[in-house]
mmCIF file of C-alpha atoms in Angstrom:
data_model
loop_
_atom_site.group_PDB
_atom_site.id
_atom_site.type_symbol
_atom_site.label_atom_id
_atom_site.label_comp_id
_atom_site.label_asym_id
_atom_site.label_seq_id
_atom_site.Cartn_x
_atom_site.Cartn_y
_atom_site.Cartn_z
ATOM 1 C CA UNK O 1 11.188 38.692 -21.858
ATOM 2 C CA UNK O 2 8.346 37.158 -23.448
ATOM 3 C CA UNK O 3 5.187 36.260 -21.713
ATOM 4 C CA UNK O 4 6.405 32.091 -21.888
ATOM 5 C CA UNK O 5 5.617 30.666 -18.361
ATOM 6 C CA UNK O 6 9.528 30.866 -16.878
ATOM 7 C CA UNK O 7 10.795 28.070 -14.548
ATOM 8 C CA UNK O 8 13.679 27.687 -12.396
ATOM 9 C CA UNK O 9 14.459 24.656 -10.275
ATOM 10 C CA UNK O 10 17.182 22.783 -8.560
ATOM 11 C CA UNK O 11 18.192 20.243 -5.783
ATOM 12 C CA UNK O 12 21.415 19.431 -4.005
ATOM 13 C CA UNK O 13 22.957 16.109 -4.494
ATOM 14 C CA UNK O 14 22.658 13.577 -1.223
ATOM 15 C CA UNK O 15 23.046 10.630 -0.274
ATOM 16 C CA UNK O 16 21.087 7.133 -0.339
ATOM 17 C CA UNK O 17 20.176 8.028 3.729
ATOM 18 C CA UNK O 18 18.956 11.432 3.201
ATOM 19 C CA UNK O 19 17.334 11.537 0.329
ATOM 20 C CA UNK O 20 14.731 8.876 0.628
ATOM 21 C CA UNK O 21 11.447 10.359 2.298
ATOM 22 C CA UNK O 22 8.142 8.806 3.088
ATOM 23 C CA UNK O 23 5.304 9.999 1.279
ATOM 24 C CA UNK O 24 2.609 7.810 3.663
ATOM 25 C CA UNK O 25 4.252 9.773 7.093
ATOM 26 C CA UNK O 26 1.406 11.906 8.359
ATOM 27 C CA UNK O 27 2.587 15.539 9.543
ATOM 28 C CA UNK O 28 2.268 15.736 13.113
ATOM 29 C CA UNK O 29 0.600 18.435 14.735
ATOM 30 C CA UNK O 30 0.638 19.207 17.690
ATOM 31 C CA UNK O 31 -0.969 22.741 20.655
ATOM 32 C CA UNK O 32 2.459 25.410 21.040
ATOM 33 C CA UNK O 33 2.064 28.027 23.773
ATOM 34 C CA UNK O 34 5.006 30.069 23.723
ATOM 35 C CA UNK O 35 5.884 33.749 22.519
ATOM 36 C CA UNK O 36 5.651 33.945 18.684
ATOM 37 C CA UNK O 37 9.300 34.223 18.115
ATOM 38 C CA UNK O 38 9.689 30.506 19.800
ATOM 39 C CA UNK O 39 6.635 29.318 18.320
ATOM 40 C CA UNK O 40 8.843 30.032 14.826
ATOM 41 C CA UNK O 41 11.361 28.196 15.752
ATOM 42 C CA UNK O 42 9.803 25.287 17.114
ATOM 43 C CA UNK O 43 7.557 25.145 14.288
ATOM 44 C CA UNK O 44 10.731 25.207 11.938
ATOM 45 C CA UNK O 45 12.639 22.527 13.789
ATOM 46 C CA UNK O 46 9.387 20.275 14.458
ATOM 47 C CA UNK O 47 8.871 19.915 10.787
ATOM 48 C CA UNK O 48 12.455 19.917 9.260
ATOM 49 C CA UNK O 49 12.563 16.391 9.663
ATOM 50 C CA UNK O 50 9.888 15.910 6.526
ATOM 51 C CA UNK O 51 10.680 17.807 3.564
ATOM 52 C CA UNK O 52 8.886 21.513 3.841
ATOM 53 C CA UNK O 53 8.651 24.094 1.569
ATOM 54 C CA UNK O 54 8.438 28.200 2.004
ATOM 55 C CA UNK O 55 6.427 30.091 -0.685
ATOM 56 C CA UNK O 56 6.373 33.802 -1.233
ATOM 57 C CA UNK O 57 5.631 35.878 -4.202
ATOM 58 C CA UNK O 58 6.679 39.416 -5.100
ATOM 59 C CA UNK O 59 4.887 41.893 -7.973
ATOM 60 C CA UNK O 60 1.440 41.558 -7.081
ATOM 61 C CA UNK O 61 1.028 45.671 -6.550
ATOM 62 C CA UNK O 62 3.298 46.430 -9.853
ATOM 63 C CA UNK O 63 1.454 48.358 -12.568
ATOM 64 C CA UNK O 64 3.802 46.174 -15.195
ATOM 65 C CA UNK O 65 5.346 42.759 -15.525
ATOM 66 C CA UNK O 66 5.107 39.334 -14.672
ATOM 67 C CA UNK O 67 4.228 38.297 -11.410
ATOM 68 C CA UNK O 68 7.429 35.904 -9.493
ATOM 69 C CA UNK O 69 7.055 33.037 -7.076
ATOM 70 C CA UNK O 70 9.741 30.755 -5.191
ATOM 71 C CA UNK O 71 9.496 27.566 -3.426
ATOM 72 C CA UNK O 72 12.000 26.837 -1.263
ATOM 73 C CA UNK O 73 13.433 23.684 0.676
ATOM 74 C CA UNK O 74 16.107 24.675 3.387
ATOM 75 C CA UNK O 75 18.702 22.470 4.190
ATOM 76 C CA UNK O 76 19.097 22.004 8.309
ATOM 77 C CA UNK O 77 22.277 20.945 8.419
ATOM 78 C CA UNK O 78 23.730 23.590 6.148
ATOM 79 C CA UNK O 79 21.848 27.437 7.915
ATOM 80 C CA UNK O 80 21.749 30.315 6.351
ATOM 81 C CA UNK O 81 22.769 33.465 8.084
ATOM 82 C CA UNK O 82 20.662 36.499 7.679
ATOM 83 C CA UNK O 83 17.592 35.311 6.536
ATOM 84 C CA UNK O 84 14.957 37.463 6.410
ATOM 85 C CA UNK O 85 11.345 39.909 4.386
ATOM 86 C CA UNK O 86 13.593 40.434 1.586
ATOM 87 C CA UNK O 87 11.969 44.245 1.219
ATOM 88 C CA UNK O 88 14.036 44.299 5.005
ATOM 89 C CA UNK O 89 17.041 43.891 3.048
ATOM 90 C CA UNK O 90 19.402 46.183 1.061
ATOM 91 C CA UNK O 91 19.822 45.220 -2.209
ATOM 92 C CA UNK O 92 23.522 43.913 -2.163
ATOM 93 C CA UNK O 93 21.740 41.613 0.361
ATOM 94 C CA UNK O 94 19.620 39.733 -1.192
ATOM 95 C CA UNK O 95 22.314 39.056 -4.210
ATOM 96 C CA UNK O 96 23.924 37.610 -1.957
ATOM 97 C CA UNK O 97 21.932 35.655 0.115
ATOM 98 C CA UNK O 98 20.045 34.808 -3.232
ATOM 99 C CA UNK O 99 23.727 32.380 -3.746
ATOM 100 C CA UNK O 100 23.772 30.950 -0.652
ATOM 101 C CA UNK O 101 20.107 29.690 -0.975
ATOM 102 C CA UNK O 102 20.662 28.719 -4.208
ATOM 103 C CA UNK O 103 24.175 26.829 -3.220
ATOM 104 C CA UNK O 104 22.489 25.406 0.415
ATOM 105 C CA UNK O 105 19.333 24.904 0.297
ATOM 106 C CA UNK O 106 17.754 21.102 -0.828
ATOM 107 C CA UNK O 107 16.092 21.892 -3.511
ATOM 108 C CA UNK O 108 14.268 25.666 -5.094
ATOM 109 C CA UNK O 109 11.996 26.477 -7.750
ATOM 110 C CA UNK O 110 11.350 30.416 -9.230
ATOM 111 C CA UNK O 111 8.452 30.256 -11.490
ATOM 112 C CA UNK O 112 5.576 33.037 -12.539
ATOM 113 C CA UNK O 113 2.824 34.393 -14.096
ATOM 114 C CA UNK O 114 2.829 36.820 -16.920
ATOM 115 C CA UNK O 115 1.263 39.785 -17.565
ATOM 116 C CA UNK O 116 -1.443 38.333 -19.931
ATOM 117 C CA UNK O 117 -2.184 35.386 -17.315
ATOM 118 C CA UNK O 118 -2.256 38.339 -14.720
ATOM 119 C CA UNK O 119 -4.864 39.998 -17.448
ATOM 120 C CA UNK O 120 -7.233 37.165 -18.166
ATOM 121 C CA UNK O 121 -7.084 35.398 -14.199
ATOM 122 C CA UNK O 122 -7.056 38.893 -12.223
ATOM 123 C CA UNK O 123 -3.574 39.048 -9.868
ATOM 124 C CA UNK O 124 -5.033 36.606 -6.988
ATOM 125 C CA UNK O 125 -6.010 34.063 -9.559
ATOM 126 C CA UNK O 126 -2.471 34.377 -11.199
ATOM 127 C CA UNK O 127 -0.733 34.522 -7.629
ATOM 128 C CA UNK O 128 -2.054 31.286 -6.628
ATOM 129 C CA UNK O 129 -1.019 29.582 -10.719
ATOM 130 C CA UNK O 130 2.527 30.684 -10.425
ATOM 131 C CA UNK O 131 2.787 29.283 -6.262
ATOM 132 C CA UNK O 132 1.256 26.170 -7.727
ATOM 133 C CA UNK O 133 3.637 26.145 -10.715
ATOM 134 C CA UNK O 134 6.889 26.856 -7.579
ATOM 135 C CA UNK O 135 5.955 24.109 -5.968
ATOM 136 C CA UNK O 136 4.927 21.758 -8.808
ATOM 137 C CA UNK O 137 8.620 22.367 -10.167
ATOM 138 C CA UNK O 138 10.474 21.441 -6.746
ATOM 139 C CA UNK O 139 12.972 18.218 -7.597
ATOM 140 C CA UNK O 140 12.129 16.692 -4.489
ATOM 141 C CA UNK O 141 8.385 16.571 -3.432
ATOM 142 C CA UNK O 142 7.743 18.486 0.459
ATOM 143 C CA UNK O 143 4.807 16.866 2.821
ATOM 144 C CA UNK O 144 4.236 20.288 3.805
ATOM 145 C CA UNK O 145 4.210 23.906 2.286
ATOM 146 C CA UNK O 146 3.900 27.324 4.441
ATOM 147 C CA UNK O 147 3.328 30.250 2.424
ATOM 148 C CA UNK O 148 3.332 33.767 3.322
ATOM 149 C CA UNK O 149 0.226 35.374 3.987
ATOM 150 C CA UNK O 150 -3.677 34.364 4.293
ATOM 151 C CA UNK O 151 -4.426 32.663 1.250
ATOM 152 C CA UNK O 152 -3.152 29.508 -0.059
ATOM 153 C CA UNK O 153 -3.393 27.785 -3.768
ATOM 154 C CA UNK O 154 -4.261 24.370 -4.182
ATOM 155 C CA UNK O 155 -1.615 22.285 -4.054
ATOM 156 C CA UNK O 156 -0.945 18.693 -3.861
ATOM 157 C CA UNK O 157 0.780 18.170 -0.130
ATOM 158 C CA UNK O 158 -0.616 19.815 3.103
ATOM 159 C CA UNK O 159 -0.540 23.935 2.775
ATOM 160 C CA UNK O 160 -0.433 26.452 5.638
ATOM 161 C CA UNK O 161 -0.876 30.401 5.357
ATOM 162 C CA UNK O 162 1.435 32.084 7.684
ATOM 163 C CA UNK O 163 1.173 35.912 8.112
ATOM 164 C CA UNK O 164 4.349 38.018 7.500
ATOM 165 C CA UNK O 165 5.847 34.269 7.080
ATOM 166 C CA UNK O 166 8.644 36.122 5.111
ATOM 167 C CA UNK O 167 9.680 37.308 8.766
ATOM 168 C CA UNK O 168 9.063 34.505 10.954
ATOM 169 C CA UNK O 169 9.895 31.321 8.828
ATOM 170 C CA UNK O 170 13.394 31.043 7.146
ATOM 171 C CA UNK O 171 11.763 28.900 4.289
ATOM 172 C CA UNK O 172 9.311 31.451 3.141
ATOM 173 C CA UNK O 173 12.146 34.097 4.030
ATOM 174 C CA UNK O 174 14.148 32.240 1.352
ATOM 175 C CA UNK O 175 12.049 32.431 -0.871
ATOM 176 C CA UNK O 176 10.740 36.276 -0.907
ATOM 177 C CA UNK O 177 14.444 36.288 -1.619
ATOM 178 C CA UNK O 178 14.736 34.151 -4.586
ATOM 179 C CA UNK O 179 11.535 35.586 -5.653
ATOM 180 C CA UNK O 180 12.751 39.641 -5.233
ATOM 181 C CA UNK O 181 16.422 39.062 -6.984
ATOM 182 C CA UNK O 182 14.526 37.808 -10.114
ATOM 183 C CA UNK O 183 12.260 39.951 -10.199
ATOM 184 C CA UNK O 184 14.452 42.891 -10.039
ATOM 185 C CA UNK O 185 16.377 41.775 -12.423
ATOM 186 C CA UNK O 186 13.943 40.908 -15.066
ATOM 187 C CA UNK O 187 12.289 45.212 -14.307
ATOM 188 C CA UNK O 188 15.677 46.048 -14.819
ATOM 189 C CA UNK O 189 16.279 44.089 -18.285
ATOM 190 C CA UNK O 190 13.098 45.928 -19.273
ATOM 191 C CA UNK O 191 14.715 49.300 -18.174
ATOM 192 C CA UNK O 192 17.141 48.676 -21.064
ATOM 193 C CA UNK O 193 14.141 48.553 -23.256
ATOM 194 C CA UNK O 194 11.778 50.778 -22.379
ATOM 195 C CA UNK O 195 14.294 53.153 -20.476
ATOM 196 C CA UNK O 196 10.970 55.791 -21.006
ATOM 197 C CA UNK O 197 9.608 54.324 -17.784
ATOM 198 C CA UNK O 198 11.706 53.885 -15.529
ATOM 199 C CA UNK O 199 12.363 50.016 -14.612
ATOM 200 C CA UNK O 200 14.842 49.858 -13.179
ATOM 201 C CA UNK O 201 13.558 53.101 -10.239
ATOM 202 C CA UNK O 202 10.225 51.421 -9.659
ATOM 203 C CA UNK O 203 10.297 48.547 -10.635
ATOM 204 C CA UNK O 204 6.667 48.506 -12.549
ATOM 205 C CA UNK O 205 5.154 50.176 -8.874
ATOM 206 C CA UNK O 206 3.018 52.805 -9.721
ATOM 207 C CA UNK O 207 5.261 56.223 -8.599
ATOM 208 C CA UNK O 208 4.781 59.310 -9.828
ATOM 209 C CA UNK O 209 7.619 59.087 -12.500
ATOM 210 C CA UNK O 210 5.952 55.813 -13.626
ATOM 211 C CA UNK O 211 2.029 57.510 -13.931
ATOM 212 C CA UNK O 212 3.735 60.530 -15.614
ATOM 213 C CA UNK O 213 5.567 58.383 -17.664
ATOM 214 C CA UNK O 214 2.253 56.480 -19.108
ATOM 215 C CA UNK O 215 0.603 59.565 -19.662
ATOM 216 C CA UNK O 216 3.498 60.852 -21.981
ATOM 217 C CA UNK O 217 4.056 57.413 -23.839
ATOM 218 C CA UNK O 218 1.478 55.234 -23.333
ATOM 219 C CA UNK O 219 1.957 51.885 -22.252
ATOM 220 C CA UNK O 220 4.444 48.742 -23.485
ATOM 221 C CA UNK O 221 3.718 45.160 -23.687
ATOM 222 C CA UNK O 222 4.626 45.061 -20.594
ATOM 223 C CA UNK O 223 1.962 46.857 -18.874
ATOM 224 C CA UNK O 224 -0.884 45.379 -17.424
ATOM 225 C CA UNK O 225 -3.608 46.072 -18.706
ATOM 226 C CA UNK O 226 -6.651 45.002 -15.595
ATOM 227 C CA UNK O 227 -4.856 47.518 -13.876
ATOM 228 C CA UNK O 228 -6.406 50.973 -14.030
ATOM 229 C CA UNK O 229 -3.819 53.758 -14.427
ATOM 230 C CA UNK O 230 -2.690 51.234 -17.378
ATOM 231 C CA UNK O 231 -6.425 51.154 -18.375
ATOM 232 C CA UNK O 232 -6.583 54.887 -18.566
ATOM 233 C CA UNK O 233 -3.714 55.194 -20.802
ATOM 234 C CA UNK O 234 -5.051 52.660 -22.896
ATOM 235 C CA UNK O 235 -8.338 54.859 -23.584
ATOM 236 C CA UNK O 236 -6.105 57.646 -24.252
ATOM 237 C CA UNK O 237 -3.414 56.275 -26.751
ATOM 238 C CA UNK O 238 -6.375 53.439 -28.043
ATOM 239 C CA UNK O 239 -3.321 50.997 -28.372
ATOM 240 C CA UNK O 240 0.063 49.450 -27.298
ATOM 241 C CA UNK O 241 2.470 52.686 -28.644
ATOM 242 C CA UNK O 242 5.711 50.428 -27.637
ATOM 243 C CA UNK O 243 5.595 47.796 -30.196
ATOM 244 C CA UNK O 244 7.137 44.199 -28.567
ATOM 245 C CA UNK O 245 10.841 43.743 -28.763
ATOM 246 C CA UNK O 246 10.978 39.702 -30.117
ATOM 247 C CA UNK O 247 14.445 37.921 -29.154
ATOM 248 C CA UNK O 248 16.413 36.009 -31.464
ATOM 249 C CA UNK O 249 18.915 34.352 -28.913
#
């Protein structure tokens, strides 16, 4: 894996009648008095006539690896059962849902910000950058972007932050699953190159085993130098102790 930005996107083939949208149409707004569950359902149903994407990220807290984001436009005519916050699903269930989302969504895009970008910009701004890449990489332009959390990146369309959106909005749940599965796969691949850190176990988070490995082996090229435990390891070892592996294929 390199520090180059990786973006994956797709769209499902549709007929002319269901692929034409009007960018000039102003998104509808209304006041809803209902329970949280009802509000979530009504919000999703109300905007289904327009193109709406859900956006989420995975990997803000780890000490290593990129931050990965995804944007998803679900197809109301092809519902996906079992969508939920990716952290509440088993790895096996996430993998199964990943395939369904890829197959059934109208469009999706997976993007990231590299370790170098995280160290240069800080993790918040790198996350916003990765979200911008995911939304802008969609093959269909949404009228509204629903962002998990309490902050929105600068986007060319209307954006709304939804706290705990990965539990409330199906499109955000789908985005969280794509991002989680993608990043977990990346860290599993890193484990093959750097087994001494245990990336397959903690996917980069600062567990006791990971911190001990940093103290023993020093940082790898995939560790975030701007994060305190990694910075401390750099101060002890003075430089990278493991060379980057350059892939030729």
